[in-house]
Coordinates of C-alpha atoms in Angstrom, one line a residue:
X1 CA 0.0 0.0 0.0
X2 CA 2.6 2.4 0.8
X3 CA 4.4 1.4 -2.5
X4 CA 1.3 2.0 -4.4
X5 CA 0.2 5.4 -2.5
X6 CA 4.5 6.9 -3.4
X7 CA 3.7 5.6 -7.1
X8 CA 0.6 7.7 -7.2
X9 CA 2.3 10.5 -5.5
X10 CA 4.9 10.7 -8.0
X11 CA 3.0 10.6 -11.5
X12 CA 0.4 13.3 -9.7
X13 CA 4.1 15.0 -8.9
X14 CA 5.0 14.6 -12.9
X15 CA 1.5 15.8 -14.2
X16 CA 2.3 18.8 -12.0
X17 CA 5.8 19.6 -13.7
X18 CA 3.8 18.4 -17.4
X19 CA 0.5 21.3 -16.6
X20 CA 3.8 23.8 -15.9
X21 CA 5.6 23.4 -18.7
X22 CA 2.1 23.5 -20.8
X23 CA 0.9 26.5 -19.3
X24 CA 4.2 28.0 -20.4
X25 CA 3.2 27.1 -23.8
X26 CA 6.9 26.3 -24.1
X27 CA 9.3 23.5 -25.1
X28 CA 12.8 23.1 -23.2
X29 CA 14.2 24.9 -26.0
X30 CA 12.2 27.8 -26.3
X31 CA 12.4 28.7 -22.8
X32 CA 16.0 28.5 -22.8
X33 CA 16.3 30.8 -25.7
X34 CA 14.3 33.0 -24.2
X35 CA 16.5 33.1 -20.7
X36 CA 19.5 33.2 -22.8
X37 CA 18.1 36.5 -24.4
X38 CA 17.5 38.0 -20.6
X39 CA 20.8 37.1 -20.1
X40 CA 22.1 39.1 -23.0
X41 CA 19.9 42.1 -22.6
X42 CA 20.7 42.5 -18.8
X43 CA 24.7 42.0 -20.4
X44 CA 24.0 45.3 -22.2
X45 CA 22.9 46.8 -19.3
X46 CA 24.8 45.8 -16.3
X47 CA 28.0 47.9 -17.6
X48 CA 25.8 51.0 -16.8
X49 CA 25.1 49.9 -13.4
X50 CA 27.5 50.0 -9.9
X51 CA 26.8 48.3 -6.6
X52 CA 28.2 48.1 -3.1
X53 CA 29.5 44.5 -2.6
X54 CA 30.2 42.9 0.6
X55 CA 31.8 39.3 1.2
X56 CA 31.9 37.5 4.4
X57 CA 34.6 34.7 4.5
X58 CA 34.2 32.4 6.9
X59 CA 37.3 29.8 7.4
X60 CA 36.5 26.4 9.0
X61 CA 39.2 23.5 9.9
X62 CA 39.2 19.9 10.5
X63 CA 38.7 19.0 14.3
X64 CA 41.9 17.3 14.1
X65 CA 44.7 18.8 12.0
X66 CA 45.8 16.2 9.2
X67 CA 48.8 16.7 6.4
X68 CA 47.5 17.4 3.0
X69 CA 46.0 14.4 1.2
X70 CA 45.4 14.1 -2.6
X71 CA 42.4 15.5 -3.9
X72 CA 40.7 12.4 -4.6
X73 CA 41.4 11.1 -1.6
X74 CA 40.1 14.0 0.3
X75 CA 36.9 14.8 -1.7
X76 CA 35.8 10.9 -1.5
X77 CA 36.6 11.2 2.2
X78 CA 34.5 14.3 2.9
X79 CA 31.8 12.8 1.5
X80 CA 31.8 10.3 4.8
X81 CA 33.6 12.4 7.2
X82 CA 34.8 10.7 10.6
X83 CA 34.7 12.6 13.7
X84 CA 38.5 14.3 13.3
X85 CA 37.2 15.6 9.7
X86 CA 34.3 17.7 11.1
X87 CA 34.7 21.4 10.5
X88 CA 34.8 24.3 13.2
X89 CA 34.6 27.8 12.5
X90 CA 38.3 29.1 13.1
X91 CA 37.8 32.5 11.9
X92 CA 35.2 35.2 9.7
X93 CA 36.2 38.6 8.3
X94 CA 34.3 40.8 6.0
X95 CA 35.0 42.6 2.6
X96 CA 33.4 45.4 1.1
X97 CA 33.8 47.2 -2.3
X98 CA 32.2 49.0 -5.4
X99 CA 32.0 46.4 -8.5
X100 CA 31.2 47.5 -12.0
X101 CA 31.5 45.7 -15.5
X102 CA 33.3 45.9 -18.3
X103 CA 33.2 43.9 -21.6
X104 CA 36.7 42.7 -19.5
X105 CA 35.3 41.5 -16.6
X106 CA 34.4 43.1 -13.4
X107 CA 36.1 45.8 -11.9
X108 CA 36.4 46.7 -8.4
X109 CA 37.5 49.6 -5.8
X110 CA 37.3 50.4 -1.9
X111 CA 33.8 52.1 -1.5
X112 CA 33.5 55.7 -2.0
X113 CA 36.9 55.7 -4.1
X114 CA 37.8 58.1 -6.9
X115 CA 38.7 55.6 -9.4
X116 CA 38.3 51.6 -10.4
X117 CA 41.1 49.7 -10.1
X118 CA 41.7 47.7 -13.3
X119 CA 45.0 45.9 -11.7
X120 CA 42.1 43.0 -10.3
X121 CA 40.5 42.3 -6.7
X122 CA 43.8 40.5 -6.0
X123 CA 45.1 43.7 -5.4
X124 CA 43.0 44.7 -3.1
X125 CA 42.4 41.7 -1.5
X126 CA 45.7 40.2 -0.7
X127 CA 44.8 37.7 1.7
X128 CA 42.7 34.5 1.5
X129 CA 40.6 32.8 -1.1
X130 CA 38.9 35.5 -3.1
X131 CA 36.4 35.1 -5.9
X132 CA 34.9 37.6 -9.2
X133 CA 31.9 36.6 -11.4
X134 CA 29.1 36.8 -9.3
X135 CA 28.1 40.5 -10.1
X136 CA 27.9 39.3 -13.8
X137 CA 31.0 37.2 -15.0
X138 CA 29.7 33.9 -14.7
X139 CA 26.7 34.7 -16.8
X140 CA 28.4 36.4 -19.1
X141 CA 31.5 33.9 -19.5
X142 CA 28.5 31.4 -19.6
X143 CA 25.9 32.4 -21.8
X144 CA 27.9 34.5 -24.0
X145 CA 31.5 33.1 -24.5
X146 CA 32.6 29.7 -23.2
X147 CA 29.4 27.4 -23.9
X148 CA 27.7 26.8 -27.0
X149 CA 25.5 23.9 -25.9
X150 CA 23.2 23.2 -23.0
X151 CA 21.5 20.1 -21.8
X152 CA 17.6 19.8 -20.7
X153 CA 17.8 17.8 -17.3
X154 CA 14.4 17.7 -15.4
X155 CA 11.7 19.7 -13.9
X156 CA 12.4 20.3 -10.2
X157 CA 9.9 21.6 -7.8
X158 CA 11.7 24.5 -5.6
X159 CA 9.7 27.5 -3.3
X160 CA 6.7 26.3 -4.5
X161 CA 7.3 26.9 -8.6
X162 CA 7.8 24.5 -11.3
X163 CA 11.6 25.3 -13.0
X164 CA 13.2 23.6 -15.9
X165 CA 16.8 22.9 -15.0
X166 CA 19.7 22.6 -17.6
X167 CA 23.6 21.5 -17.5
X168 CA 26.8 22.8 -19.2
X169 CA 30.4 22.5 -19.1
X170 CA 33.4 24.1 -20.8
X171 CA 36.7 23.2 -21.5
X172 CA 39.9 24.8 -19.9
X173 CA 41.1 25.6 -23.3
X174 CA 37.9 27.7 -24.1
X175 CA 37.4 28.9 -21.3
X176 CA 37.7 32.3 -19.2
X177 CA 37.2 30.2 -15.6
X178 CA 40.9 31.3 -14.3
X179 CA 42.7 30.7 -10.9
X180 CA 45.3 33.5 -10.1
X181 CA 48.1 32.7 -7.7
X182 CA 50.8 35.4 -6.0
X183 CA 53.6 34.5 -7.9
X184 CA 52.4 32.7 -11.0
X185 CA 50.4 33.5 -14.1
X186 CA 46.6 32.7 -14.1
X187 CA 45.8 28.8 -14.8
X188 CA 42.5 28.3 -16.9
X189 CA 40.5 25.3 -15.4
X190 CA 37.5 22.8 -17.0
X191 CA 34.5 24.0 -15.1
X192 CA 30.4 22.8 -15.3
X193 CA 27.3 24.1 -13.6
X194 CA 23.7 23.7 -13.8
X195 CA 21.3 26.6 -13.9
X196 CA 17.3 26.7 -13.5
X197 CA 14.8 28.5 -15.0
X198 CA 11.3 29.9 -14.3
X199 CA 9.1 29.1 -17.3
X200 CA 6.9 31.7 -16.7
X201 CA 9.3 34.7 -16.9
X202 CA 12.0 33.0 -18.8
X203 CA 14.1 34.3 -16.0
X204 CA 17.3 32.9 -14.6
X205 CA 16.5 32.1 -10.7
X206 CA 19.7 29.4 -9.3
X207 CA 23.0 28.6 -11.0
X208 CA 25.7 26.5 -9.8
X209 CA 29.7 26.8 -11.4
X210 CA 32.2 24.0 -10.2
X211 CA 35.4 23.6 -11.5
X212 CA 37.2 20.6 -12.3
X213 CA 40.6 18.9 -12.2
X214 CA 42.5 21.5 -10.1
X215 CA 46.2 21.7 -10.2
X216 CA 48.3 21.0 -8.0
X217 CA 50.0 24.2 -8.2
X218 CA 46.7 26.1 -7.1
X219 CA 46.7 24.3 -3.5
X220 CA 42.9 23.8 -3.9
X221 CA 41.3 20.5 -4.2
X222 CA 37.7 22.0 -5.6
X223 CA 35.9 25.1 -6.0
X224 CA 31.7 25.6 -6.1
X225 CA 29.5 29.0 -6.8
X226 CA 26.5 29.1 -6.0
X227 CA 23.7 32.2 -7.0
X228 CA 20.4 33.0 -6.4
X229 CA 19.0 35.4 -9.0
X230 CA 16.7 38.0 -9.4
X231 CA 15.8 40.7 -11.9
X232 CA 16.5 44.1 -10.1
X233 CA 15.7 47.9 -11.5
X234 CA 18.4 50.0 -11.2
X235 CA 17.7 53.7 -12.5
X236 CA 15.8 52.4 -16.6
X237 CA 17.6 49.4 -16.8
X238 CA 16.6 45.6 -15.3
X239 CA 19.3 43.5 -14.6
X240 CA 20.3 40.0 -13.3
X241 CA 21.4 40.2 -9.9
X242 CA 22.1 37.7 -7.6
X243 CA 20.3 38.0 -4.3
X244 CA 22.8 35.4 -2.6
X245 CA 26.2 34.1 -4.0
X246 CA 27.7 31.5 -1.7
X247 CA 32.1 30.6 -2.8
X248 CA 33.2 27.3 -1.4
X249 CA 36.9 26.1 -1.5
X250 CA 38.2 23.0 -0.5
X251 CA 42.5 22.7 0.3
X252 CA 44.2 19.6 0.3
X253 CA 44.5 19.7 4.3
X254 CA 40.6 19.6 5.1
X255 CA 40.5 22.9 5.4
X256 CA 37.4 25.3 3.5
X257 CA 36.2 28.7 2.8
X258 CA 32.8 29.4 2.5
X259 CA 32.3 33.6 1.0
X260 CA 28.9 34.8 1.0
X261 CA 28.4 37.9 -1.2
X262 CA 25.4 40.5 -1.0
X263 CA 25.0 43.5 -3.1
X264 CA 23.3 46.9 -2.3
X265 CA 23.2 50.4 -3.3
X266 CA 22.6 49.7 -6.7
X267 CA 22.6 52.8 -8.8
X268 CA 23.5 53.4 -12.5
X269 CA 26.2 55.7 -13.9
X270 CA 24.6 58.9 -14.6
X271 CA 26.7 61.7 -16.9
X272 CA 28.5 63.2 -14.3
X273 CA 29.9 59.8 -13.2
X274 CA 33.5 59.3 -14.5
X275 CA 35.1 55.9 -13.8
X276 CA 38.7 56.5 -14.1
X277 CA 41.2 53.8 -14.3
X278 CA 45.1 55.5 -15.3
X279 CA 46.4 58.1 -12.1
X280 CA 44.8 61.9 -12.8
X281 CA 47.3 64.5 -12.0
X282 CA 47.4 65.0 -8.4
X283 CA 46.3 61.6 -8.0
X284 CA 49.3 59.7 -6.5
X285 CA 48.7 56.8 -8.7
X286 CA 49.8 54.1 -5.8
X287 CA 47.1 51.7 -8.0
X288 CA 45.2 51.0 -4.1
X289 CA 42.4 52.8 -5.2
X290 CA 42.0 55.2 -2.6
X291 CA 41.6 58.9 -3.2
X292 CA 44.9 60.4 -3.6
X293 CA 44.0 64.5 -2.8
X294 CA 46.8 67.2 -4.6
X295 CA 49.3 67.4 -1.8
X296 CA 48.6 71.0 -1.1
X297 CA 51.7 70.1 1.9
X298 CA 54.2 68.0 1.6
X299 CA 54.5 66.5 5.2
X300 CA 58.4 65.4 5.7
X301 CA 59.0 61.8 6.3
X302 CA 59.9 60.6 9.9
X303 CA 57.1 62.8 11.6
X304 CA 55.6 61.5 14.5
X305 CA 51.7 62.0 15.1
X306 CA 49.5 60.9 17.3
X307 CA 45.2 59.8 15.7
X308 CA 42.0 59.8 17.8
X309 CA 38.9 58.2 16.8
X310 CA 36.3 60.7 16.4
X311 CA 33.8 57.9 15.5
X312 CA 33.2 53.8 17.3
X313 CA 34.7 51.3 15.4
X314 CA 32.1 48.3 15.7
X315 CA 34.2 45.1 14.7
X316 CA 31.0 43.0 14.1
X317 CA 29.4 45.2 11.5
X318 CA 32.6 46.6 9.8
X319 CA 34.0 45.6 6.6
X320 CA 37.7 46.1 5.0
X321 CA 37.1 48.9 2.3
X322 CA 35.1 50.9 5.0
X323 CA 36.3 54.6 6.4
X324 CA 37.4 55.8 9.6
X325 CA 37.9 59.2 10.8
X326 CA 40.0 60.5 13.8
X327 CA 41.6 63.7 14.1
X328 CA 45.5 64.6 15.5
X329 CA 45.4 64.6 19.1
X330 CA 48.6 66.7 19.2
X331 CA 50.1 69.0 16.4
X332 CA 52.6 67.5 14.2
X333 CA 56.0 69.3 13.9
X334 CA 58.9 69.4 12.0
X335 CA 62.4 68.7 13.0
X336 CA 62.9 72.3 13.9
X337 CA 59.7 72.7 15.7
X338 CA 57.9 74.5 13.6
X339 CA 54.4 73.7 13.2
X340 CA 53.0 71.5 10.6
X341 CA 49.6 70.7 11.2
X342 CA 47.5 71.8 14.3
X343 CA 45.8 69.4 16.9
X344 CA 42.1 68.6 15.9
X345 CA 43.1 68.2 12.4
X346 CA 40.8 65.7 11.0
X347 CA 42.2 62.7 9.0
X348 CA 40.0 60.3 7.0
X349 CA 41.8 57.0 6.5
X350 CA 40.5 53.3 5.4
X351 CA 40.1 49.5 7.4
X352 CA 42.4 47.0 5.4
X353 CA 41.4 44.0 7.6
X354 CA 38.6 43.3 10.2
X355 CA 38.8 39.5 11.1
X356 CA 36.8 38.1 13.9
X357 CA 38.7 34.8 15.4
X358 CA 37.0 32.3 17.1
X359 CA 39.8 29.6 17.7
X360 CA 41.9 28.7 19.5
X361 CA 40.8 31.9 21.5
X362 CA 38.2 34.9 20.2
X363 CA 39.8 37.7 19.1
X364 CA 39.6 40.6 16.6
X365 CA 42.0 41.8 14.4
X366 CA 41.8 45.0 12.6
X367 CA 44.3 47.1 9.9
X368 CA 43.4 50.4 9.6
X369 CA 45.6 52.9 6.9
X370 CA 45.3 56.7 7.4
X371 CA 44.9 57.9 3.6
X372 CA 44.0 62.0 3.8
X373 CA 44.9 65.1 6.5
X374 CA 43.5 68.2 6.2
X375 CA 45.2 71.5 6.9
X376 CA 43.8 74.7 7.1
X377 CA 40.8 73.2 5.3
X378 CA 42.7 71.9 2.5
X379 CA 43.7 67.7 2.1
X380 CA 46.8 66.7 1.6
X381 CA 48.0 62.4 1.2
X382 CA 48.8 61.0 4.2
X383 CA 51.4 58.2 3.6
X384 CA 52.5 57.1 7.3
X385 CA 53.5 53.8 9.6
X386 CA 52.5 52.8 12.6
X387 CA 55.2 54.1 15.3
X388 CA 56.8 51.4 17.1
X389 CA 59.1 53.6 18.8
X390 CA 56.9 54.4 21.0
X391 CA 54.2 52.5 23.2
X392 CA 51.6 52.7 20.4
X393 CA 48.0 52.0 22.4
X394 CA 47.4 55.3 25.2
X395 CA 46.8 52.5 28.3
X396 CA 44.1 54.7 29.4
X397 CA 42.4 54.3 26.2
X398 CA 42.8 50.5 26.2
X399 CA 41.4 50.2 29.8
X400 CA 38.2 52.0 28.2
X401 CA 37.8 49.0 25.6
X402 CA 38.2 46.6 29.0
X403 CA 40.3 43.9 26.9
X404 CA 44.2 43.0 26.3
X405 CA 45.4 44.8 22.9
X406 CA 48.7 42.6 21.0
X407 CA 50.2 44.6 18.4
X408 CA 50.9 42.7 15.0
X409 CA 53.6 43.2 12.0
X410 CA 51.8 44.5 9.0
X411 CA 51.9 41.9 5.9
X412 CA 52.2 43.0 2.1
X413 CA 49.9 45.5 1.1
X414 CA 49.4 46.8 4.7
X415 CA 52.7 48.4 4.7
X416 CA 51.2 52.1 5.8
X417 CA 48.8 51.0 8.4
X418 CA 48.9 49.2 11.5
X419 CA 47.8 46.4 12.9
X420 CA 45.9 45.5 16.1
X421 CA 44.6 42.8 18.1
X422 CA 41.9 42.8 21.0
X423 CA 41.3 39.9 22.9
X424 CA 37.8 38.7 23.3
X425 CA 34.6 39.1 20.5
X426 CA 32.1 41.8 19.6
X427 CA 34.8 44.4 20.3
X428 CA 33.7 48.1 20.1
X429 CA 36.9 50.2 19.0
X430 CA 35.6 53.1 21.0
X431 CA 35.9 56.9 19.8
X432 CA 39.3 59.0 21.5
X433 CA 41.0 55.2 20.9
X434 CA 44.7 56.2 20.1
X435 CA 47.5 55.1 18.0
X436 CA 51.0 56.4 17.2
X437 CA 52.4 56.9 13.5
X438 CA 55.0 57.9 11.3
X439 CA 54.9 59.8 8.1
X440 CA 56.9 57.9 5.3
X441 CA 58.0 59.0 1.9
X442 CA 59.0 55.8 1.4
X443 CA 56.4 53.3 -0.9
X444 CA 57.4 50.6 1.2
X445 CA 57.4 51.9 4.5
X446 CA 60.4 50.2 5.6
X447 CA 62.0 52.3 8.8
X448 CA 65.1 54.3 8.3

């Protein structure tokens, strides 16, 4: 009886998916065309278009540490893990940047920044498993480039809709799936997906990318994307956005990353938007993307200064890319005394780094780089080091946070900001917290 009652159950499940795909008064085929067509038309006008991106990365590892394994090995295994290969959450930190497109790909700079930076996210982000394509690369590279044939799978029933789900794959050697290392040239990979469509709008609403056969040379065993999509307005245009885009990568020694990208504040590029990409004069031109202000004063190198918060710095909301402001809470002076900027002076700088660590012990790390000083009510760069000279934390001001602070060597790109780390979680970097610095002329901010 129960036999016979499932049977039932499933033919009135495949009439269901058969009265969809009728109602749609579409074939497979035709609906694909269709989606493929949205795809291309929300192409066109997606390079209009900016948003505010923001990645969380959260880094897990095996229970028990192991040495590296071979891929095969590892990837069978994990699909039976034993107790030692459960995962616990060793650390989170959070990204956020402005992303646009190009007929190149996507381009990316801190938020509120003057220009793109066309050198690639790499170069912001220099640290941990970062991914591009989600904005609009992977349908692009997709639906417009790398595959020219797709395959009808099955109806599925997801949310409550009837969607028509279809596979792909590409070859390494046509395609634009790419893994860039630090020291080598980018390796193209095979990758496949699946993707699913609502018959009804023709729309694009899930799509999966995974990537096949990773070398060894890229120290990852697999990679997987994930996105939800949705057709958003932004200004005249309607584009594919994803609501939720999930990255996971999988190292040889257990170890994964799991990113989880939103996007907000879309907006399209109206005629007094510019996106500039080559150094303007006056621009410094350091290829950070940061605003680089004409130097009305050329600060001196080897001046010590002292910054004050003038705004909280709340570690479980903040992002790398976002702004802080503090102000000198002593004038600078020169080598002869003479004064160079007054106290009060307000500086504007940016958070490199804001990684919450939950093992072996919570604690929260935090980079911050001062970027702009005014004086007399004009900006001028500020290029500068943290001071180690010096004790660099005012003890009173520590006390006010009520946790231990460790100071930390700055790693590359971080080389003019320092680097902090408070004990304990949900830390709350208070305003009037305090840090000494040094102005540096010198791009790598080695001390003389």
């Amino acid at each position: 009886m129960a036999n016979t009652a499932l049977n039932v159950a499933c033919r009135l499940l495949a009439l269901t998916f058969i009265g969809l795909a009728a109602e749609a008064e579409d074939s497979p085929a035709e609906v694909l065309r269709q989606a493929i067509a949205k795809v291309a038309a929300s192409a066109n006008s997606i390079v209009n278009c900016t948003c505010r991106q923001t990645v969380t990365r959260d880094f897990f590892q095996p229970m028990v540490p192991t040495p590296p394994l071979a891929c095969s090995v590892l990837l069978e295994q994990k699909k039976h893990p034993t107790l030692d290969m459960l995962l616990r959450l060793k650390a989170t930190d959070r990204l956020r940047f402005d992303v646009s497109m190009l007929d190149s790909g996507e381009i990316f700079s801190w938020p509120g920044a003057s220009r793109f930076d066309d050198a690639g996210l790499r170069h912001l982000v220099r640290q941990g498993g970062i991914g591009t394509g989600t904005f609009a690369g992977f349908l692009g590279v997709v639906f417009q480039y790398d595959v020219r044939s797709f395959v009808f799978e099955r109806y599925v029933l997801a949310d409550g809709r009837g969607l028509l789900e279809y596979s792909f794959h590409a070859d390494a050697a046509e395609g634009h799936y790419t893994i860039s290392l630090p020291d080598d040239p980018p390796i193209q990979v095979r990758y496949f997906g699946t993707f699913q469509v609502d018959p009804e709008t023709s729309n694009i609403v899930r799509m999966t990318v995974e990537t096949a056969d990773l070398p060894l040379s890229t120290h990852t065993c697999a990679t997987s994307t994930t996105m939800d999509l949705r057709v958003a307005q932004i200004g005249d245009a309607q584009v594919l956005l994803p609501t939720l885009a999930q990255q996971r990568y999988v190292y040889p020694n257990g170890e994964e990353a799991v990113n989880t990208t939103t996007f907000a504040s879309c907006h399209e590029f109206r005629g007094e938007s510019t996106i500039v990409f080559a150094p303007e004069p006056g621009l410094g031109g350091d290829g950070t993307g940061r605003p680089m202000p004409q130097q009305l004063v050329k600060l001196p190198p080897n001046l010590r200064f002292r910054l004050e918060l003038t705004a909280p710095i709340q570690t479980d909301k903040a992002a790398a890319g976002d702004p802080f402001t503090a102000k000198l809470a002593a004038p600078i002076l020169d080598e002869k005394q003479r004064l160079v900027a007054r106290a009060g002076s307000p500086v504007k700088g940016r958070l490199l780094c804001v990684e919450n660590i939950r093992y072996p012990r919570p604690e929260v790390l935090i980079v911050i780089e001062p970027e702009v000083l005014e004086i007399n009510g004009h900006e001028a760069a500020l290029i500068a080091v943290a001071d180690w000279t010096h004790p660099v934390i005012n003890l009173a001001e520590s006390k006010r946070i009520g946790k231990g602070v460790q100071i930390m060597m700055p790693l590359q790109g971080e080389e003019h900001a320092g680097v902090f780390l408070f004990s304990g979680d949900h830390v709350v970097i208070n305003k009037g917290f305090r840090t000494d610095w040094r102005t540096s002329s010198d791009s790598s901010g080695a001390a003389h």
